[in-house]
């Protein structure tokens, strides 16, 4: 897998959206069809032989590859959104971010008890968002069978927030 090609299409923006944050911008990757294809195929790889019922994509950049990942795995796609965006009945979880505090919501009928769920986002930073998504999935009776990210910021140790013993996949690490 040519991860160098994917890495070369990720741009670091200093001090965005706040001073001290090195923002990993994946829009150059989205602009390039080969980078797009390589990314989707690397995201798919660990789950190809598994039975996945739902991909939970985290707002908002988890919505970019999440639906394609779901389609190729013959799974459903569940958007986990910030407070007040989902129209139907929701379950909610407050969580801390690398920058700020927020609330994540999921529709109460998005996951059925016993379903195999993969949580996906573009980037794992402190792990607060993925942890909140994990709690929502568990609350609805789902089983988290894996985590899927394009990027892991290893210096923020987000992995420590996620379910122990569940595989955490990422393509690029900083
Ligand atoms: P966290 O909850 O701290 O793991 O943050 C993960 C979420 O915030 C993801 O949805 C990312 O898109 C976004 N995020 C946090 N830090 C960064 C960063 N340095 N560059 C790009 N996105 C980030």
PDB file of C-alpha atoms and ligand atoms in Angstrom:
ATOM      1  CA  UNK A   1       0.000   0.000   0.000  1.00  0.00           C
ATOM      2  CA  UNK A   2       1.393   3.334  -1.102  1.00  0.00           C
ATOM      3  CA  UNK A   3       0.770   5.350   2.052  1.00  0.00           C
ATOM      4  CA  UNK A   4       3.408   7.932   0.985  1.00  0.00           C
ATOM      5  CA  UNK A   5       1.115   8.974  -1.843  1.00  0.00           C
ATOM      6  CA  UNK A   6      -1.779   9.472   0.600  1.00  0.00           C
ATOM      7  CA  UNK A   7       0.482  11.285   3.090  1.00  0.00           C
ATOM      8  CA  UNK A   8       1.717  13.651   0.388  1.00  0.00           C
ATOM      9  CA  UNK A   9      -1.909  14.742  -0.144  1.00  0.00           C
ATOM     10  CA  UNK A  10      -2.503  15.725   3.490  1.00  0.00           C
ATOM     11  CA  UNK A  11      -1.729  19.374   4.225  1.00  0.00           C
ATOM     12  CA  UNK A  12      -0.842  20.720   7.670  1.00  0.00           C
ATOM     13  CA  UNK A  13      -2.289  24.131   8.518  1.00  0.00           C
ATOM     14  CA  UNK A  14      -0.686  25.773  11.527  1.00  0.00           C
ATOM     15  CA  UNK A  15      -2.842  27.539  14.148  1.00  0.00           C
ATOM     16  CA  UNK A  16      -6.217  26.482  12.696  1.00  0.00           C
ATOM     17  CA  UNK A  17      -8.902  26.736  14.012  1.00  0.00           C
ATOM     18  CA  UNK A  18      -7.029  27.943  17.108  1.00  0.00           C
ATOM     19  CA  UNK A  19      -3.463  28.874  17.978  1.00  0.00           C
ATOM     20  CA  UNK A  20      -1.310  25.839  18.725  1.00  0.00           C
ATOM     21  CA  UNK A  21      -3.382  23.391  16.653  1.00  0.00           C
ATOM     22  CA  UNK A  22      -1.726  21.746  13.645  1.00  0.00           C
ATOM     23  CA  UNK A  23      -4.776  21.064  11.520  1.00  0.00           C
ATOM     24  CA  UNK A  24      -4.531  18.093   9.142  1.00  0.00           C
ATOM     25  CA  UNK A  25      -6.383  19.145   6.014  1.00  0.00           C
ATOM     26  CA  UNK A  26      -7.521  16.237   3.811  1.00  0.00           C
ATOM     27  CA  UNK A  27      -9.034  18.397   1.045  1.00  0.00           C
ATOM     28  CA  UNK A  28      -5.945  17.942  -1.226  1.00  0.00           C
ATOM     29  CA  UNK A  29      -6.490  14.185  -0.874  1.00  0.00           C
ATOM     30  CA  UNK A  30     -10.132  14.569  -1.922  1.00  0.00           C
ATOM     31  CA  UNK A  31      -9.057  16.577  -4.980  1.00  0.00           C
ATOM     32  CA  UNK A  32      -6.931  13.722  -6.312  1.00  0.00           C
ATOM     33  CA  UNK A  33      -8.725  10.649  -7.657  1.00  0.00           C
ATOM     34  CA  UNK A  34      -5.772   8.289  -7.101  1.00  0.00           C
ATOM     35  CA  UNK A  35      -5.351   9.470  -3.485  1.00  0.00           C
ATOM     36  CA  UNK A  36      -9.100   9.052  -2.993  1.00  0.00           C
ATOM     37  CA  UNK A  37      -9.062   5.514  -4.362  1.00  0.00           C
ATOM     38  CA  UNK A  38      -5.991   4.486  -2.339  1.00  0.00           C
ATOM     39  CA  UNK A  39      -7.541   5.900   0.831  1.00  0.00           C
ATOM     40  CA  UNK A  40     -10.839   4.074   0.374  1.00  0.00           C
ATOM     41  CA  UNK A  41      -9.086   0.810  -0.409  1.00  0.00           C
ATOM     42  CA  UNK A  42      -6.803   1.149   2.667  1.00  0.00           C
ATOM     43  CA  UNK A  43      -9.825   1.912   4.864  1.00  0.00           C
ATOM     44  CA  UNK A  44     -11.665  -1.148   3.496  1.00  0.00           C
ATOM     45  CA  UNK A  45      -8.794  -3.608   3.825  1.00  0.00           C
ATOM     46  CA  UNK A  46      -9.090  -4.558   7.565  1.00  0.00           C
ATOM     47  CA  UNK A  47     -12.857  -5.098   7.378  1.00  0.00           C
ATOM     48  CA  UNK A  48     -13.200  -6.928   4.046  1.00  0.00           C
ATOM     49  CA  UNK A  49     -13.579 -10.377   5.602  1.00  0.00           C
ATOM     50  CA  UNK A  50     -15.682  -9.255   8.575  1.00  0.00           C
ATOM     51  CA  UNK A  51     -19.430  -9.007   8.927  1.00  0.00           C
ATOM     52  CA  UNK A  52     -20.151  -5.298   9.404  1.00  0.00           C
ATOM     53  CA  UNK A  53     -23.742  -4.107   9.842  1.00  0.00           C
ATOM     54  CA  UNK A  54     -23.169  -0.365  10.312  1.00  0.00           C
ATOM     55  CA  UNK A  55     -20.488   2.227   9.721  1.00  0.00           C
ATOM     56  CA  UNK A  56     -20.919   5.140  12.119  1.00  0.00           C
ATOM     57  CA  UNK A  57     -19.387   8.262  10.522  1.00  0.00           C
ATOM     58  CA  UNK A  58     -18.485  11.161  12.803  1.00  0.00           C
ATOM     59  CA  UNK A  59     -19.431  14.708  11.798  1.00  0.00           C
ATOM     60  CA  UNK A  60     -18.279  16.054   9.598  1.00  0.00           C
ATOM     61  CA  UNK A  61     -15.257  14.576   7.869  1.00  0.00           C
ATOM     62  CA  UNK A  62     -16.374  11.047   8.778  1.00  0.00           C
ATOM     63  CA  UNK A  63     -19.110  11.636   6.187  1.00  0.00           C
ATOM     64  CA  UNK A  64     -16.605  11.859   3.323  1.00  0.00           C
ATOM     65  CA  UNK A  65     -15.449   8.230   3.151  1.00  0.00           C
ATOM     66  CA  UNK A  66     -17.986   6.681   5.570  1.00  0.00           C
ATOM     67  CA  UNK A  67     -20.821   6.123   3.074  1.00  0.00           C
ATOM     68  CA  UNK A  68     -18.460   4.597   0.444  1.00  0.00           C
ATOM     69  CA  UNK A  69     -16.954   2.364   3.102  1.00  0.00           C
ATOM     70  CA  UNK A  70     -20.468   1.274   4.126  1.00  0.00           C
ATOM     71  CA  UNK A  71     -21.533   0.622   0.541  1.00  0.00           C
ATOM     72  CA  UNK A  72     -18.466  -1.510  -0.248  1.00  0.00           C
ATOM     73  CA  UNK A  73     -18.904  -3.506   2.981  1.00  0.00           C
ATOM     74  CA  UNK A  74     -22.652  -3.901   2.297  1.00  0.00           C
ATOM     75  CA  UNK A  75     -23.339  -2.151   5.578  1.00  0.00           C
ATOM     76  CA  UNK A  76     -25.601   0.752   6.495  1.00  0.00           C
ATOM     77  CA  UNK A  77     -24.249   4.234   7.177  1.00  0.00           C
ATOM     78  CA  UNK A  78     -25.101   6.084  10.385  1.00  0.00           C
ATOM     79  CA  UNK A  79     -24.291   9.793  10.736  1.00  0.00           C
ATOM     80  CA  UNK A  80     -23.245  10.772  14.274  1.00  0.00           C
ATOM     81  CA  UNK A  81     -23.898  14.517  14.367  1.00  0.00           C
ATOM     82  CA  UNK A  82     -23.371  17.576  16.511  1.00  0.00           C
ATOM     83  CA  UNK A  83     -26.264  18.728  18.717  1.00  0.00           C
ATOM     84  CA  UNK A  84     -29.494  19.799  17.031  1.00  0.00           C
ATOM     85  CA  UNK A  85     -28.740  18.551  13.501  1.00  0.00           C
ATOM     86  CA  UNK A  86     -30.612  15.241  13.467  1.00  0.00           C
ATOM     87  CA  UNK A  87     -34.376  15.570  12.918  1.00  0.00           C
ATOM     88  CA  UNK A  88     -35.697  12.403  14.608  1.00  0.00           C
ATOM     89  CA  UNK A  89     -35.430  11.228  18.262  1.00  0.00           C
ATOM     90  CA  UNK A  90     -31.816  11.094  19.387  1.00  0.00           C
ATOM     91  CA  UNK A  91     -29.560   9.819  22.104  1.00  0.00           C
ATOM     92  CA  UNK A  92     -26.801  12.254  23.130  1.00  0.00           C
ATOM     93  CA  UNK A  93     -23.351  12.318  24.677  1.00  0.00           C
ATOM     94  CA  UNK A  94     -21.236  15.276  25.772  1.00  0.00           C
ATOM     95  CA  UNK A  95     -17.517  15.043  25.058  1.00  0.00           C
ATOM     96  CA  UNK A  96     -14.252  17.007  25.106  1.00  0.00           C
ATOM     97  CA  UNK A  97     -12.324  17.942  21.946  1.00  0.00           C
ATOM     98  CA  UNK A  98      -8.705  18.851  21.224  1.00  0.00           C
ATOM     99  CA  UNK A  99     -10.288  22.301  20.910  1.00  0.00           C
ATOM    100  CA  UNK A 100     -13.494  22.786  22.913  1.00  0.00           C
ATOM    101  CA  UNK A 101     -16.501  20.861  24.167  1.00  0.00           C
ATOM    102  CA  UNK A 102     -19.407  19.456  22.185  1.00  0.00           C
ATOM    103  CA  UNK A 103     -22.399  17.096  22.102  1.00  0.00           C
ATOM    104  CA  UNK A 104     -22.695  14.146  19.719  1.00  0.00           C
ATOM    105  CA  UNK A 105     -26.066  12.675  18.758  1.00  0.00           C
ATOM    106  CA  UNK A 106     -27.333   9.595  16.976  1.00  0.00           C
ATOM    107  CA  UNK A 107     -30.863   8.619  15.946  1.00  0.00           C
ATOM    108  CA  UNK A 108     -32.279   6.090  18.403  1.00  0.00           C
ATOM    109  CA  UNK A 109     -33.214   3.693  15.583  1.00  0.00           C
ATOM    110  CA  UNK A 110     -29.817   3.889  13.838  1.00  0.00           C
ATOM    111  CA  UNK A 111     -28.430   0.718  15.385  1.00  0.00           C
ATOM    112  CA  UNK A 112     -30.228  -2.457  16.346  1.00  0.00           C
ATOM    113  CA  UNK A 113     -29.197  -4.548  19.362  1.00  0.00           C
ATOM    114  CA  UNK A 114     -26.385  -6.967  18.496  1.00  0.00           C
ATOM    115  CA  UNK A 115     -25.307  -5.245  15.280  1.00  0.00           C
ATOM    116  CA  UNK A 116     -21.609  -5.139  14.387  1.00  0.00           C
ATOM    117  CA  UNK A 117     -20.485  -1.530  14.172  1.00  0.00           C
ATOM    118  CA  UNK A 118     -17.342   0.196  12.888  1.00  0.00           C
ATOM    119  CA  UNK A 119     -16.707   3.771  14.028  1.00  0.00           C
ATOM    120  CA  UNK A 120     -15.083   5.917  11.341  1.00  0.00           C
ATOM    121  CA  UNK A 121     -13.629   9.422  11.203  1.00  0.00           C
ATOM    122  CA  UNK A 122     -10.917  11.229   9.259  1.00  0.00           C
ATOM    123  CA  UNK A 123      -8.701  11.702  12.277  1.00  0.00           C
ATOM    124  CA  UNK A 124      -8.144  10.415  15.817  1.00  0.00           C
ATOM    125  CA  UNK A 125      -6.860  13.213  18.064  1.00  0.00           C
ATOM    126  CA  UNK A 126      -7.693  13.074  21.803  1.00  0.00           C
ATOM    127  CA  UNK A 127     -10.251  10.328  21.178  1.00  0.00           C
ATOM    128  CA  UNK A 128     -13.112  12.270  22.800  1.00  0.00           C
ATOM    129  CA  UNK A 129     -15.347  12.159  19.720  1.00  0.00           C
ATOM    130  CA  UNK A 130     -14.798   8.461  19.008  1.00  0.00           C
ATOM    131  CA  UNK A 131     -15.330   7.696  22.710  1.00  0.00           C
ATOM    132  CA  UNK A 132     -18.663   9.560  22.669  1.00  0.00           C
ATOM    133  CA  UNK A 133     -19.677   7.624  19.528  1.00  0.00           C
ATOM    134  CA  UNK A 134     -18.664   4.375  21.248  1.00  0.00           C
ATOM    135  CA  UNK A 135     -20.896   5.190  24.228  1.00  0.00           C
ATOM    136  CA  UNK A 136     -23.838   5.958  21.923  1.00  0.00           C
ATOM    137  CA  UNK A 137     -23.391   2.690  19.984  1.00  0.00           C
ATOM    138  CA  UNK A 138     -23.186   0.675  23.212  1.00  0.00           C
ATOM    139  CA  UNK A 139     -26.230   2.454  24.612  1.00  0.00           C
ATOM    140  CA  UNK A 140     -28.244   1.375  21.548  1.00  0.00           C
ATOM    141  CA  UNK A 141     -27.062  -2.218  22.039  1.00  0.00           C
ATOM    142  CA  UNK A 142     -24.544  -2.302  19.187  1.00  0.00           C
ATOM    143  CA  UNK A 143     -21.182  -4.081  19.275  1.00  0.00           C
ATOM    144  CA  UNK A 144     -18.139  -2.008  18.307  1.00  0.00           C
ATOM    145  CA  UNK A 145     -15.915  -4.356  16.289  1.00  0.00           C
ATOM    146  CA  UNK A 146     -13.386  -1.806  15.045  1.00  0.00           C
ATOM    147  CA  UNK A 147     -12.274   1.784  14.661  1.00  0.00           C
ATOM    148  CA  UNK A 148     -11.292   3.275  11.318  1.00  0.00           C
ATOM    149  CA  UNK A 149      -9.369   6.510  10.777  1.00  0.00           C
ATOM    150  CA  UNK A 150      -7.341   8.003   7.959  1.00  0.00           C
ATOM    151  CA  UNK A 151      -4.992   9.740  10.412  1.00  0.00           C
ATOM    152  CA  UNK A 152      -3.873   9.117  13.975  1.00  0.00           C
ATOM    153  CA  UNK A 153      -2.172  11.897  15.964  1.00  0.00           C
ATOM    154  CA  UNK A 154      -0.255   9.495  18.183  1.00  0.00           C
ATOM    155  CA  UNK A 155       1.115  12.218  20.514  1.00  0.00           C
ATOM    156  CA  UNK A 156      -2.449  12.863  21.778  1.00  0.00           C
ATOM    157  CA  UNK A 157      -2.903   9.209  22.854  1.00  0.00           C
ATOM    158  CA  UNK A 158      -6.544   9.069  21.714  1.00  0.00           C
ATOM    159  CA  UNK A 159      -6.297   5.271  21.619  1.00  0.00           C
ATOM    160  CA  UNK A 160      -6.444   5.218  25.419  1.00  0.00           C
ATOM    161  CA  UNK A 161     -10.042   6.480  25.311  1.00  0.00           C
ATOM    162  CA  UNK A 162     -11.281   3.713  23.017  1.00  0.00           C
ATOM    163  CA  UNK A 163     -12.577   0.263  23.926  1.00  0.00           C
ATOM    164  CA  UNK A 164      -9.797  -2.030  25.063  1.00  0.00           C
ATOM    165  CA  UNK A 165      -9.080  -4.997  22.814  1.00  0.00           C
ATOM    166  CA  UNK A 166     -10.949  -3.579  19.819  1.00  0.00           C
ATOM    167  CA  UNK A 167      -8.730  -3.033  16.727  1.00  0.00           C
ATOM    168  CA  UNK A 168      -7.929   0.590  15.856  1.00  0.00           C
ATOM    169  CA  UNK A 169      -7.003   1.032  12.197  1.00  0.00           C
ATOM    170  CA  UNK A 170      -5.436   4.115  10.632  1.00  0.00           C
ATOM    171  CA  UNK A 171      -3.493   4.726   7.447  1.00  0.00           C
ATOM    172  CA  UNK A 172      -1.193   7.602   8.416  1.00  0.00           C
ATOM    173  CA  UNK A 173       0.333   8.378  11.793  1.00  0.00           C
ATOM    174  CA  UNK A 174       1.890  11.665  12.957  1.00  0.00           C
TER     175      UNK A 174
HETATM  176  P1  LIG B   1     -10.794  14.113  19.049  1.00  0.00           P
HETATM  177  O1  LIG B   1     -12.176  13.987  19.616  1.00  0.00           O
HETATM  178  O2  LIG B   1      -9.916  14.984  19.892  1.00  0.00           O
HETATM  179  O3  LIG B   1     -10.168  12.764  18.753  1.00  0.00           O
HETATM  180  O4  LIG B   1     -10.911  14.901  17.703  1.00  0.00           O
HETATM  181  C1  LIG B   1     -11.311  14.280  16.570  1.00  0.00           C
HETATM  182  C2  LIG B   1     -12.215  15.144  15.729  1.00  0.00           C
HETATM  183  O5  LIG B   1     -11.780  16.500  15.637  1.00  0.00           O
HETATM  184  C3  LIG B   1     -12.239  14.636  14.324  1.00  0.00           C
HETATM  185  O6  LIG B   1     -13.565  14.748  13.842  1.00  0.00           O
HETATM  186  C4  LIG B   1     -11.282  15.507  13.564  1.00  0.00           C
HETATM  187  O7  LIG B   1     -11.780  15.787  12.293  1.00  0.00           O
HETATM  188  C5  LIG B   1     -11.181  16.790  14.391  1.00  0.00           C
HETATM  189  N1  LIG B   1      -9.781  17.160  14.679  1.00  0.00           N
HETATM  190  C6  LIG B   1      -9.205  17.224  15.906  1.00  0.00           C
HETATM  191  N2  LIG B   1      -7.934  17.623  15.833  1.00  0.00           N
HETATM  192  C7  LIG B   1      -7.681  17.797  14.520  1.00  0.00           C
HETATM  193  C8  LIG B   1      -6.508  18.182  13.791  1.00  0.00           C
HETATM  194  N3  LIG B   1      -5.356  18.468  14.406  1.00  0.00           N
HETATM  195  N4  LIG B   1      -6.593  18.230  12.440  1.00  0.00           N
HETATM  196  C9  LIG B   1      -7.767  17.932  11.808  1.00  0.00           C
HETATM  197  N5  LIG B   1      -8.886  17.572  12.446  1.00  0.00           N
HETATM  198  C10 LIG B   1      -8.858  17.503  13.783  1.00  0.00           C
END
